[in-house]
PDB file of C-alpha atoms and ligand atoms in Angstrom:
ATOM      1  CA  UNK A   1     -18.702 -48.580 -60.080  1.00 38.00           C
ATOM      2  CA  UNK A   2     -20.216 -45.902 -58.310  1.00 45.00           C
ATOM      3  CA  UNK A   3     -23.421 -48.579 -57.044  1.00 46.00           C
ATOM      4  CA  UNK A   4     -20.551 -50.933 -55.874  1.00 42.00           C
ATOM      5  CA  UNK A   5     -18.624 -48.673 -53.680  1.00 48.00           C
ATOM      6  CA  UNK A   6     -21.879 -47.804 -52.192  1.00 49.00           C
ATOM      7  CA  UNK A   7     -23.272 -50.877 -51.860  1.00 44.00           C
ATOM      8  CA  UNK A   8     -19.593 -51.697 -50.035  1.00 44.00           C
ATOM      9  CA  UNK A   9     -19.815 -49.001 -47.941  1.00 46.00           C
ATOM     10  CA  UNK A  10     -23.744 -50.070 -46.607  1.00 48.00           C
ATOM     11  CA  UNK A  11     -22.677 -53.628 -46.273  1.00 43.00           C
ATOM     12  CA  UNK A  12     -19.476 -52.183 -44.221  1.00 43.00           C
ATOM     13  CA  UNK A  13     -21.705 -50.646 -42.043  1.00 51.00           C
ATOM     14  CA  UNK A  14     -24.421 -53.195 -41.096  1.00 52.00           C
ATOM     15  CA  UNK A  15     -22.915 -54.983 -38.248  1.00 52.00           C
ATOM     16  CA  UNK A  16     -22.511 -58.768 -37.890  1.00 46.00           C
ATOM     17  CA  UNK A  17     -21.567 -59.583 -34.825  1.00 45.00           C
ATOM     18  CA  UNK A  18     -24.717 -60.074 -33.247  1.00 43.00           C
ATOM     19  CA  UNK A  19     -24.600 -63.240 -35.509  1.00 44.00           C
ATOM     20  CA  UNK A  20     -21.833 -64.908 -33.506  1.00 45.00           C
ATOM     21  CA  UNK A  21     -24.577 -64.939 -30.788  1.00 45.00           C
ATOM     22  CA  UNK A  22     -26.914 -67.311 -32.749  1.00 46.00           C
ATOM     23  CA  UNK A  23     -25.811 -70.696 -30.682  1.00 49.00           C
ATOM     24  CA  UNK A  24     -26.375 -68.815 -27.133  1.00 50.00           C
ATOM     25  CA  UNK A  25     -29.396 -70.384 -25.331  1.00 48.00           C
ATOM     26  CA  UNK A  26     -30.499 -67.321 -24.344  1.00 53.00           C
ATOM     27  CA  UNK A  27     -31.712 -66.382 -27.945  1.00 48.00           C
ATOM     28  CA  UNK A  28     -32.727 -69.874 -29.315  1.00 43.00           C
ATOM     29  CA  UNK A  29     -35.439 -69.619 -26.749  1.00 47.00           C
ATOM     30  CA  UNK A  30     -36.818 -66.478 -29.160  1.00 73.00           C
ATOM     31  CA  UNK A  31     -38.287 -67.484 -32.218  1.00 85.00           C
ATOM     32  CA  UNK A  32     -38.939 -64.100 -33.780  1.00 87.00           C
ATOM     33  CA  UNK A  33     -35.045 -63.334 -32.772  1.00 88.00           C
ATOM     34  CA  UNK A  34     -34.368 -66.138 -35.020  1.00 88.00           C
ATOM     35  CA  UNK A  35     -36.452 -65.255 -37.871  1.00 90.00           C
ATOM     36  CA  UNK A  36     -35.059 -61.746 -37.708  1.00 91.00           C
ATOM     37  CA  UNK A  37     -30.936 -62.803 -37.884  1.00 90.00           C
ATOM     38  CA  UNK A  38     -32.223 -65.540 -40.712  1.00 90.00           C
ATOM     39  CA  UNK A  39     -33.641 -62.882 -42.798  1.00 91.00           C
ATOM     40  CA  UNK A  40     -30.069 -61.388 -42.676  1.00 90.00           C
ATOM     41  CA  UNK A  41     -28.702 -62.537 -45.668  1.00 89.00           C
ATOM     42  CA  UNK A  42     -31.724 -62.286 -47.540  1.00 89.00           C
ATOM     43  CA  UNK A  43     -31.900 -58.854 -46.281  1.00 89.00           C
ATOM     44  CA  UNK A  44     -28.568 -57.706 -47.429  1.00 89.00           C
ATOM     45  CA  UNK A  45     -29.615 -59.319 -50.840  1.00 89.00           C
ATOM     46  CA  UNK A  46     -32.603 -56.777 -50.948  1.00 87.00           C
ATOM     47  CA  UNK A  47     -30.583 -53.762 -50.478  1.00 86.00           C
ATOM     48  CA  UNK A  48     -28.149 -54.535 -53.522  1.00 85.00           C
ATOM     49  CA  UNK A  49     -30.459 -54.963 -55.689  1.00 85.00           C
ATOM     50  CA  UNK A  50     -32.315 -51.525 -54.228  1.00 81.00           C
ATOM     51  CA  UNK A  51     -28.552 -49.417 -54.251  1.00 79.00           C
ATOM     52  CA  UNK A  52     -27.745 -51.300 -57.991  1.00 78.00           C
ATOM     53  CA  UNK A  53     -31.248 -50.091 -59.226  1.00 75.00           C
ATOM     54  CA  UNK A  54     -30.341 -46.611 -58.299  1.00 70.00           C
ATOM     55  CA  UNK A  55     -32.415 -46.407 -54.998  1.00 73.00           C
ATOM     56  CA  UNK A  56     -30.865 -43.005 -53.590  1.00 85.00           C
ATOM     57  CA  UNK A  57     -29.237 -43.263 -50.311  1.00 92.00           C
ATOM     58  CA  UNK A  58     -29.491 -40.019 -48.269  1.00 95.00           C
ATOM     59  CA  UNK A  59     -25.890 -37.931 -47.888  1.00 96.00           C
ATOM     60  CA  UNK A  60     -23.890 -39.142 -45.076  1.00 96.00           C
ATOM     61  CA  UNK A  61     -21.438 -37.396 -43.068  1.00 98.00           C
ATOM     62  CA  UNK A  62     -18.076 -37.671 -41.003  1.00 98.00           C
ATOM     63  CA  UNK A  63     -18.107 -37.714 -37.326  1.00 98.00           C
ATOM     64  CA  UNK A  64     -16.431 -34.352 -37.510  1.00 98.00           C
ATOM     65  CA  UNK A  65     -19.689 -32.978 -39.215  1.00 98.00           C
ATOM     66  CA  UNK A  66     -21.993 -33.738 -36.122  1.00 98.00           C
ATOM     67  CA  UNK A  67     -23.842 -30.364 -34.435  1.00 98.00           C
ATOM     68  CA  UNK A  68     -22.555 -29.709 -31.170  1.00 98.00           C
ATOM     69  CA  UNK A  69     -26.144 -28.859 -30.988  1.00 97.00           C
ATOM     70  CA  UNK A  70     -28.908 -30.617 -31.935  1.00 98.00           C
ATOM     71  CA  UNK A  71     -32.190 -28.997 -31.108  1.00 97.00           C
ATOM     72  CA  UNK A  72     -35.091 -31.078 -29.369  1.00 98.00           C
ATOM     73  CA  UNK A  73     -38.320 -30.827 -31.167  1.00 97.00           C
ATOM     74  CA  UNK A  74     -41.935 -31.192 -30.721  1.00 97.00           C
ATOM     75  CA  UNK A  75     -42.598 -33.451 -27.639  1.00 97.00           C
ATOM     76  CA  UNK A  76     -39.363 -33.208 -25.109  1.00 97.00           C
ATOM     77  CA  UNK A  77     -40.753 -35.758 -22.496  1.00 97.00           C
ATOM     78  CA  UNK A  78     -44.645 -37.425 -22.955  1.00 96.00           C
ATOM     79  CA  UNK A  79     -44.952 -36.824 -19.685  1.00 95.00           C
ATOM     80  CA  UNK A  80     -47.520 -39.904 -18.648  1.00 94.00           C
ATOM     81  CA  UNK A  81     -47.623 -41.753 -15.458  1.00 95.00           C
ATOM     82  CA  UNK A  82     -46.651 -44.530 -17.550  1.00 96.00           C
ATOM     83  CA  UNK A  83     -44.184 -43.323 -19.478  1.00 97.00           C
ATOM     84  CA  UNK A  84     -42.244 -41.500 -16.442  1.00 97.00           C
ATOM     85  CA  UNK A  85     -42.244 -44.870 -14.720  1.00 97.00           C
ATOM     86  CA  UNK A  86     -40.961 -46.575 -17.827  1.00 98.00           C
ATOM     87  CA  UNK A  87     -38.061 -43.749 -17.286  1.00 98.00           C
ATOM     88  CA  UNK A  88     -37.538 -44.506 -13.719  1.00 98.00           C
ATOM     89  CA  UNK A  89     -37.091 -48.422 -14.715  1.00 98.00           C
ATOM     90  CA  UNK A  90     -34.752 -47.958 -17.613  1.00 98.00           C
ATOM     91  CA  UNK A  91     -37.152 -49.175 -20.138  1.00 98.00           C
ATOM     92  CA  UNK A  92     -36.838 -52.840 -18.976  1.00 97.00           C
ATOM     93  CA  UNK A  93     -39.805 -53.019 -19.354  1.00 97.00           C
ATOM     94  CA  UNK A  94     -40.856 -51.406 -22.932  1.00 97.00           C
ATOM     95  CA  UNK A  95     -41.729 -53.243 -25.811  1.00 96.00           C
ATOM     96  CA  UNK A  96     -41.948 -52.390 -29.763  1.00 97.00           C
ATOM     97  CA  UNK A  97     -45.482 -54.354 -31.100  1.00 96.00           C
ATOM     98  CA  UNK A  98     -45.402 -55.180 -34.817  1.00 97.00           C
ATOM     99  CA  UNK A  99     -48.494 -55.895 -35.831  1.00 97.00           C
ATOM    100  CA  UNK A 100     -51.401 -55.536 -38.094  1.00 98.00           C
ATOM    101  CA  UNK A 101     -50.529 -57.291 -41.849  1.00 97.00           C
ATOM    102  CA  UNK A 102     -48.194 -59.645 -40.758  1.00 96.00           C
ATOM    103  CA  UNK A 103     -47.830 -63.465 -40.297  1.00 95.00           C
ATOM    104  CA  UNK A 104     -45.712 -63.357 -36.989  1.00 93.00           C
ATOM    105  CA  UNK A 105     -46.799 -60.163 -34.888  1.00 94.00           C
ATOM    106  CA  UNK A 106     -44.228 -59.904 -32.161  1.00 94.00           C
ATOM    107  CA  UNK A 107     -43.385 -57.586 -29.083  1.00 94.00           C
ATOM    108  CA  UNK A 108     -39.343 -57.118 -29.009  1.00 96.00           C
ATOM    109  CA  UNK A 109     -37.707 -55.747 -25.795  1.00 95.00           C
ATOM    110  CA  UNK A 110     -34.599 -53.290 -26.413  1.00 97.00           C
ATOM    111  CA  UNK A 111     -32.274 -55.437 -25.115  1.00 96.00           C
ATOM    112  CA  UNK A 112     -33.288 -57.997 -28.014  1.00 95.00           C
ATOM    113  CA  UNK A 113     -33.002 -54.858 -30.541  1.00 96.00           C
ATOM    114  CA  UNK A 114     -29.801 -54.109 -29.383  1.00 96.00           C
ATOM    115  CA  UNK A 115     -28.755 -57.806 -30.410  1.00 94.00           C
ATOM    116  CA  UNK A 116     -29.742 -57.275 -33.916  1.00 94.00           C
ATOM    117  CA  UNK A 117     -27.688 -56.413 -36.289  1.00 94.00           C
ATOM    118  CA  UNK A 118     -27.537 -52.572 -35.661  1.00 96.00           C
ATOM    119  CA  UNK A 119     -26.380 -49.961 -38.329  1.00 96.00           C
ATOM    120  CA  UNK A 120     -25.238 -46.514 -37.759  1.00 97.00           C
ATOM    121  CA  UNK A 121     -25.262 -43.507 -39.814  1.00 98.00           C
ATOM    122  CA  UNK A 122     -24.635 -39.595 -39.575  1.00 98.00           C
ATOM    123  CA  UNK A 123     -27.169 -37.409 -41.310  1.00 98.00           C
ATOM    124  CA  UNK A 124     -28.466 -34.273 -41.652  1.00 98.00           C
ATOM    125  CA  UNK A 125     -32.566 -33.998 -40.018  1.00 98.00           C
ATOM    126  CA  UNK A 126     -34.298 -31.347 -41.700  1.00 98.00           C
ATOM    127  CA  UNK A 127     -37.584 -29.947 -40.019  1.00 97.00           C
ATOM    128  CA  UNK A 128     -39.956 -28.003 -41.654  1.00 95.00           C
ATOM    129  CA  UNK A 129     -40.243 -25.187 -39.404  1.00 95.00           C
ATOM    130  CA  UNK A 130     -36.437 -24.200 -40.975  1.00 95.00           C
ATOM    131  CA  UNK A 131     -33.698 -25.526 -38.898  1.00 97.00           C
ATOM    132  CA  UNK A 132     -31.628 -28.784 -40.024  1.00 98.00           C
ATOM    133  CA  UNK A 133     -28.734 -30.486 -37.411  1.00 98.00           C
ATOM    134  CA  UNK A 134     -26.148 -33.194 -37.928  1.00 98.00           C
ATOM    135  CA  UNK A 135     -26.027 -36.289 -36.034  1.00 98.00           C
ATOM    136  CA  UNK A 136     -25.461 -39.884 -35.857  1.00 98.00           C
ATOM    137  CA  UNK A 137     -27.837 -42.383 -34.983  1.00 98.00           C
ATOM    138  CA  UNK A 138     -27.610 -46.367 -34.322  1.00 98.00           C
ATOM    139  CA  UNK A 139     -30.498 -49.130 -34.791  1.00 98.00           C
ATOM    140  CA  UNK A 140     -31.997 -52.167 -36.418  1.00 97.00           C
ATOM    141  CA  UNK A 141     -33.118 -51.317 -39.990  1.00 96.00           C
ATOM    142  CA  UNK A 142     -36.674 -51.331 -39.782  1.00 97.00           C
ATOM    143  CA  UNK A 143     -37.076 -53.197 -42.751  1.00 96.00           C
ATOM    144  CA  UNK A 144     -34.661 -56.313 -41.416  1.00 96.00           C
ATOM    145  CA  UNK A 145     -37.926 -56.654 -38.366  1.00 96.00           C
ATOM    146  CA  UNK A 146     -40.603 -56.281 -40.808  1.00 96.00           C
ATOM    147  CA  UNK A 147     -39.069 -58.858 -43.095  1.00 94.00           C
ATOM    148  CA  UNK A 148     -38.933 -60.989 -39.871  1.00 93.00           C
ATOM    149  CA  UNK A 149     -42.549 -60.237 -39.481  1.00 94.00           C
ATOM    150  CA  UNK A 150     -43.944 -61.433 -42.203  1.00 94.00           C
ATOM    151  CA  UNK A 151     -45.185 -58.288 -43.888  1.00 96.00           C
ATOM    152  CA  UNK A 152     -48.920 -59.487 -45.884  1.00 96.00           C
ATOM    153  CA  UNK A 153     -48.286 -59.071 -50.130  1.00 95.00           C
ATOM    154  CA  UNK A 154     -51.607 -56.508 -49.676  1.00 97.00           C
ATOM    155  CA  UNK A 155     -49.762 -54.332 -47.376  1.00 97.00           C
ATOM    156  CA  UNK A 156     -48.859 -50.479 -48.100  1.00 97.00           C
ATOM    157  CA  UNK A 157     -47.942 -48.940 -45.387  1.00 98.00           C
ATOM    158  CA  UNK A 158     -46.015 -48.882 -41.600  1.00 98.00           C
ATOM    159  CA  UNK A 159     -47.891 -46.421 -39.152  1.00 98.00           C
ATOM    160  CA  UNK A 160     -45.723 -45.802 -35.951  1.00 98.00           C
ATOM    161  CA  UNK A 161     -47.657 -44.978 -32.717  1.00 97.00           C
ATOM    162  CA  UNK A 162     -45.988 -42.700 -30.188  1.00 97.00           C
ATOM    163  CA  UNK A 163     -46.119 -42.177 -26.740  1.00 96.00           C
ATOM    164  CA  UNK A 164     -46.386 -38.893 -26.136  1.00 96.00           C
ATOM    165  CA  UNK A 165     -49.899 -36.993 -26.913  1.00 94.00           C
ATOM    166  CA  UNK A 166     -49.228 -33.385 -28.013  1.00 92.00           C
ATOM    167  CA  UNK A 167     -53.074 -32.249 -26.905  1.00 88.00           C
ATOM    168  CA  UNK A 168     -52.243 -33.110 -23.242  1.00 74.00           C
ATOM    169  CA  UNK A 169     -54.904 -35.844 -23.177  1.00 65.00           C
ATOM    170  CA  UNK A 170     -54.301 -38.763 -21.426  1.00 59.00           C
ATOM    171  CA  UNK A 171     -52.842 -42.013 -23.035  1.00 56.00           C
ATOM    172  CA  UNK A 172     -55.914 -43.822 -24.486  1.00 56.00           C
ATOM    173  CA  UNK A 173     -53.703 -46.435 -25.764  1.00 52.00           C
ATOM    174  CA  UNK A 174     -52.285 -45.667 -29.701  1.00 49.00           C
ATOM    175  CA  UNK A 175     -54.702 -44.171 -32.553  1.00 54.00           C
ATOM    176  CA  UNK A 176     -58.018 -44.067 -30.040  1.00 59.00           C
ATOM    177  CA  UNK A 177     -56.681 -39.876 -28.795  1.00 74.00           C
ATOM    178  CA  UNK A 178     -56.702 -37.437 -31.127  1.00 82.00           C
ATOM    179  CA  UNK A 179     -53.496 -35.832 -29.810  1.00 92.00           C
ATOM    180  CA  UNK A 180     -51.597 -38.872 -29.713  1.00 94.00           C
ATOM    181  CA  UNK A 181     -48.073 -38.553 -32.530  1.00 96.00           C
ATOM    182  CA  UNK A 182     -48.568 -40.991 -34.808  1.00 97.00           C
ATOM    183  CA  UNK A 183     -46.421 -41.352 -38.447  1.00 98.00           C
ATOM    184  CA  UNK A 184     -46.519 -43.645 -41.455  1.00 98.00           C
ATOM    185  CA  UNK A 185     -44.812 -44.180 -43.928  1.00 98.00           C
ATOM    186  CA  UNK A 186     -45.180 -46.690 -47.674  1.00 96.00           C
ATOM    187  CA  UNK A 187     -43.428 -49.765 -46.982  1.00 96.00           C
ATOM    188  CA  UNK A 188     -40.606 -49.038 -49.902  1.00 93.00           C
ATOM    189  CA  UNK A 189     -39.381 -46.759 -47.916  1.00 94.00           C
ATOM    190  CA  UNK A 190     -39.905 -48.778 -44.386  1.00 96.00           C
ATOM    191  CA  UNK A 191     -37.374 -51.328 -46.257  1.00 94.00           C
ATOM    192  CA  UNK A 192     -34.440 -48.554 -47.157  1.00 94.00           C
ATOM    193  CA  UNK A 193     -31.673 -49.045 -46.131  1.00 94.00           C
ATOM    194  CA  UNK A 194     -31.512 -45.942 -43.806  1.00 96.00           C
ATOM    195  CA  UNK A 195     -34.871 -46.078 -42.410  1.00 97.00           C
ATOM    196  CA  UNK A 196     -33.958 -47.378 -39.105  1.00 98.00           C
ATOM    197  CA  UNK A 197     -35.567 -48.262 -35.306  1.00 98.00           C
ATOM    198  CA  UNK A 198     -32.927 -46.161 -33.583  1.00 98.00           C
ATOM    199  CA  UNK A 199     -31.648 -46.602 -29.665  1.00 98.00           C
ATOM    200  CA  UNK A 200     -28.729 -44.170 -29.855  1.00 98.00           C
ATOM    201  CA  UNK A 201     -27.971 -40.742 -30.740  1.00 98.00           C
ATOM    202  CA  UNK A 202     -24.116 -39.710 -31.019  1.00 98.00           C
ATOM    203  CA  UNK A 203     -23.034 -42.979 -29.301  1.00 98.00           C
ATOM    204  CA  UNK A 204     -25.635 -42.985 -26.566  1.00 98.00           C
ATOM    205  CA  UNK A 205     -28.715 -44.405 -25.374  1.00 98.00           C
ATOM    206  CA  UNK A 206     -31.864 -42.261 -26.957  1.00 98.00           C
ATOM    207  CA  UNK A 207     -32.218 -39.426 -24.403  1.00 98.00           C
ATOM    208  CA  UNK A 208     -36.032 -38.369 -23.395  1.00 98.00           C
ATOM    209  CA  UNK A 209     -35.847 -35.295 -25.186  1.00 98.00           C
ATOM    210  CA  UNK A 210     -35.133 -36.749 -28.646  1.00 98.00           C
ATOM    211  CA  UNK A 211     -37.429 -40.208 -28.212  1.00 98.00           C
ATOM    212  CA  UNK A 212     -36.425 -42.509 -25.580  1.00 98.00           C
ATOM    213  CA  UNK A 213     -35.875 -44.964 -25.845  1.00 98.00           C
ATOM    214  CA  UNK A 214     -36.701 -45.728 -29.108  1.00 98.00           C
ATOM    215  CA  UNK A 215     -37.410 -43.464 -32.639  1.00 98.00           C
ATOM    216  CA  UNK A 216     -37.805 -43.993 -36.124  1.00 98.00           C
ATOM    217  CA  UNK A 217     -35.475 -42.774 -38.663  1.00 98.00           C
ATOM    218  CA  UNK A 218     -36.464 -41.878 -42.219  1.00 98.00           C
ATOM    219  CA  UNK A 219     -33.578 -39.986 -43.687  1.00 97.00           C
ATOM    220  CA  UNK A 220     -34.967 -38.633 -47.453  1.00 95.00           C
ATOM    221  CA  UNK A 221     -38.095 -37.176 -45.765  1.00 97.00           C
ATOM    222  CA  UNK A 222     -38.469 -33.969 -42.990  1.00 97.00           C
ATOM    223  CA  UNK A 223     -38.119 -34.355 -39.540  1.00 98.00           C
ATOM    224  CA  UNK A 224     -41.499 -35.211 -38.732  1.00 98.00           C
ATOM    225  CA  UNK A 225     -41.555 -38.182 -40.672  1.00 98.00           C
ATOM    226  CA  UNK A 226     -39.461 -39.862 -37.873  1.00 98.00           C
ATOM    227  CA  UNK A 227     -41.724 -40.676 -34.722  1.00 98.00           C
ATOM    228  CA  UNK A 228     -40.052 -40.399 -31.708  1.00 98.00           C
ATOM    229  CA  UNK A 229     -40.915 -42.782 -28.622  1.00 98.00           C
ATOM    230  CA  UNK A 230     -41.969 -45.431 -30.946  1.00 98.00           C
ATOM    231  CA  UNK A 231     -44.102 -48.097 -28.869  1.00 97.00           C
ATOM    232  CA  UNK A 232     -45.691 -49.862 -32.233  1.00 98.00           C
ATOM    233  CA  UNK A 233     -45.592 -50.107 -35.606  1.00 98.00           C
ATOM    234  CA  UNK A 234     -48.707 -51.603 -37.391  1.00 98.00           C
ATOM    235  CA  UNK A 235     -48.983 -52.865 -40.855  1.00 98.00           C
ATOM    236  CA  UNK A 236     -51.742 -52.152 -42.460  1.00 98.00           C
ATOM    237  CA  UNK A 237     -53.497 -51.568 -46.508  1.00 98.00           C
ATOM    238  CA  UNK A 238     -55.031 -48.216 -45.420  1.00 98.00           C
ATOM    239  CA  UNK A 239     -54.589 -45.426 -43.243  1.00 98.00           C
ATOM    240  CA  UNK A 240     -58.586 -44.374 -43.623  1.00 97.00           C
ATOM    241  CA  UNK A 241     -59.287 -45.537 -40.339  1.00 93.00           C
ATOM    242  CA  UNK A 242     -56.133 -44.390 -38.321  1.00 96.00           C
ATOM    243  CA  UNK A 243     -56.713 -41.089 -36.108  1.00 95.00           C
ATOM    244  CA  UNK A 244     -57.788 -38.367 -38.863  1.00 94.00           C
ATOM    245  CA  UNK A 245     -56.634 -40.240 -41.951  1.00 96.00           C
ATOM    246  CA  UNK A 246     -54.288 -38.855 -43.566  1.00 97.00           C
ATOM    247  CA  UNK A 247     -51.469 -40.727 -41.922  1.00 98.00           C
ATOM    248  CA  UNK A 248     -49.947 -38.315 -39.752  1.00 97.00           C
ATOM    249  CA  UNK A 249     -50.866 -36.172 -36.588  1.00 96.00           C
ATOM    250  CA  UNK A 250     -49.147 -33.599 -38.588  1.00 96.00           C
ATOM    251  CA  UNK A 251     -50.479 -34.602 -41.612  1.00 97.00           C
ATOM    252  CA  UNK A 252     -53.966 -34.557 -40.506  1.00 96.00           C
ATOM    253  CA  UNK A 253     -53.337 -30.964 -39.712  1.00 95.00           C
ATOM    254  CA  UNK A 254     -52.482 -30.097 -43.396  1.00 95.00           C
ATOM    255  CA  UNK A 255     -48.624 -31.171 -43.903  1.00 96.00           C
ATOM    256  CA  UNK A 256     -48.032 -33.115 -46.936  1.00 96.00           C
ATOM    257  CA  UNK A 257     -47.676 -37.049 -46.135  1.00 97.00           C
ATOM    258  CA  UNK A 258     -44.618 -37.599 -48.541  1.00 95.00           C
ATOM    259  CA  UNK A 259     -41.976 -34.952 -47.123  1.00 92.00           C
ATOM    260  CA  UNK A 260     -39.474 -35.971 -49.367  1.00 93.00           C
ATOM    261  CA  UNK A 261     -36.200 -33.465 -49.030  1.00 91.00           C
TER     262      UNK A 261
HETATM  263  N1  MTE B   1     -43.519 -38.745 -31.052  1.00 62.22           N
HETATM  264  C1  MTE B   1     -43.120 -37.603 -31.638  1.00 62.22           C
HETATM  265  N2  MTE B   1     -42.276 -37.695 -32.672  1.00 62.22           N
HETATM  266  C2  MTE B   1     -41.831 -36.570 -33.273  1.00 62.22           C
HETATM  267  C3  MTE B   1     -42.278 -35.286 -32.867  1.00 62.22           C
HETATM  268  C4  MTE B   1     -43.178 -35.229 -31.760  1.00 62.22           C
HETATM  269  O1  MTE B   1     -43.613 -34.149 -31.315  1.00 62.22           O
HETATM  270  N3  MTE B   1     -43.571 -36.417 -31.174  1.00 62.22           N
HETATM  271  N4  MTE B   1     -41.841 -34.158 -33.527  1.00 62.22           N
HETATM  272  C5  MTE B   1     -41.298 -34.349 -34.880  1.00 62.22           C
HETATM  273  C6  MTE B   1     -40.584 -33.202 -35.412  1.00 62.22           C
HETATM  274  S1  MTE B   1     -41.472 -31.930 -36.061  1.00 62.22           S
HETATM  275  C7  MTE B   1     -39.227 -33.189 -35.492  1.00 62.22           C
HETATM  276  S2  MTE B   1     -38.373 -31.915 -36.256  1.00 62.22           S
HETATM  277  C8  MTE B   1     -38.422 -34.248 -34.882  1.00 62.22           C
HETATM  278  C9  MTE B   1     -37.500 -33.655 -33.836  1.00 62.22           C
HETATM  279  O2  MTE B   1     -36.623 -34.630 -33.364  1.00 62.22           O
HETATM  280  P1  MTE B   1     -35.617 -34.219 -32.223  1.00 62.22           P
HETATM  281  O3  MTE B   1     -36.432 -33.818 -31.029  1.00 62.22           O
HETATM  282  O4  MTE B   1     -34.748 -35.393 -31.985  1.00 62.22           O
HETATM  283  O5  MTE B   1     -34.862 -33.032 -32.772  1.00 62.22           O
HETATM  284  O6  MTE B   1     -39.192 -35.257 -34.276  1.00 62.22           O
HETATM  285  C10 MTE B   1     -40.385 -35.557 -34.938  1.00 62.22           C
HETATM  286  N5  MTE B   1     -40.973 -36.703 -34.298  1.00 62.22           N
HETATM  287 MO1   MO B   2     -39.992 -30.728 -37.318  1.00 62.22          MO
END
């Protein structure tokens, strides 16, 4: 009983209307748009059989339980040429790269994630330095895209690469700077439920301080599990030949890779 009530309130949650777009021009024209509201169903399929099987979901709150205050952490703006004209522009002009182990790499804009079906949940972020804070976020389960992308049978992990470069080096594009944020994560827990590409934070658009305009959320592991200013997300067997290899800029500086809370 206690699996179907959940399962009920997940499938409550995951929001269909973007699906009553699927005969508009506009999105027939995008093929991995397509491939992403067909795996839908199959999608939702997935996750009952995860929540049946036990698969924990992370605690979720009421609206009434979000911090007034939710500390920034880390990076508060990357700072780049690039990135502060990507501010200036609204983001029009960013795009999340899947690629790596996967049949159909794509390049989505956010205002073809924000079509998707989006899901929003309140949770509690933990970071390891001690402080935790409340707060809701919206996006496209990560694990709806990935399904869209094809992900290869061999594959193990995602590995998210960030903007923002915490040594103050310039942006030599993804894993080639040492300094450069960079996450990952094994793909069982890219496909939870809760482990979403977020765009909003308490109702609005991803401020700079917290990952705009777009952040990964993984909700059973510490804060630095979930990359802010997410620009791709590769697929890969191995994380030997990412950065310092051990599949984290934190992690390659001695944190544990599964920060399970
Ligand atoms: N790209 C990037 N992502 C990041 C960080 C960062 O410095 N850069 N810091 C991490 C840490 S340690 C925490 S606690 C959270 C903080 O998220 P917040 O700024 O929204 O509180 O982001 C995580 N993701
Ligand atoms: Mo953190």
């Amino acid at each position: 009983m206690k699996a179907l009530s959940r399962r009920a309130a997940l499938m409550g949650t995951i929001s269909s209307t973007g699906l009553l777009l699927s005969g508009c021009d506009r999105l027939t024209q995008s093929q991995n748009m397509q491939r992403i509201f067909r795996g839908v169903e199959a999608w939702t399929r997935m996750n009952q059989r995860l929540l049946l099987a036990g698969g924990p979901l992370a605690r979720e709150f009421k609206p009434s339980d979000i911090s007034k205050e939710f500390k920034a952490n880390g990076t508060l703006n990357p700072g780049s040429d690039d990135y502060l004209r990507h501010v200036e522009e609204g983001f029009v002009r960013w795009r999340l790269t899947i690629d790596g182990m996967v049949a159909n790499p794509m390049a989505l804009s956010l205002a073809e994630l924000r079509k998707l079906p989006a899901r929003t949940q309140i949770t509690r972020h933990d970071c390891v330095e001690g402080w935790s804070a409340i707060g809701q976020w919206t996006g496209v389960p990560l694990g709806l895209v990935l399904q869209a992308a094809g992900v290869s049978p061999r594959a193990k992990y995602a590995v998210f690469h960030c903007a923002d470069n915490l040594e103050g080096e310039p942006d030599k594009g993804g894993s080639q700077s040492p300094g450069q944020y960079y996450e990952s994560i094994a793909l069982i827990d890219a496909f939870h439920p809760q482990t979403l590409i977020a765009y909003a934070m308490n109702g609005k658009a991803l401020s700079v301080p917290h990952g705009a305009p777009l952040r990964i959320r993984v909700e059973r592991q510490l804060g630095y599990k979930s990359a802010k200013y997410v620009q791709r997300i590769e697929v890969t067997d191995s994380l030997a030949g990412i950065s310092g290899g051990r599949g984290g800029y934190w992690e390659d500086r001695g944190y544990e890779w599964y920060a399970g809370i």
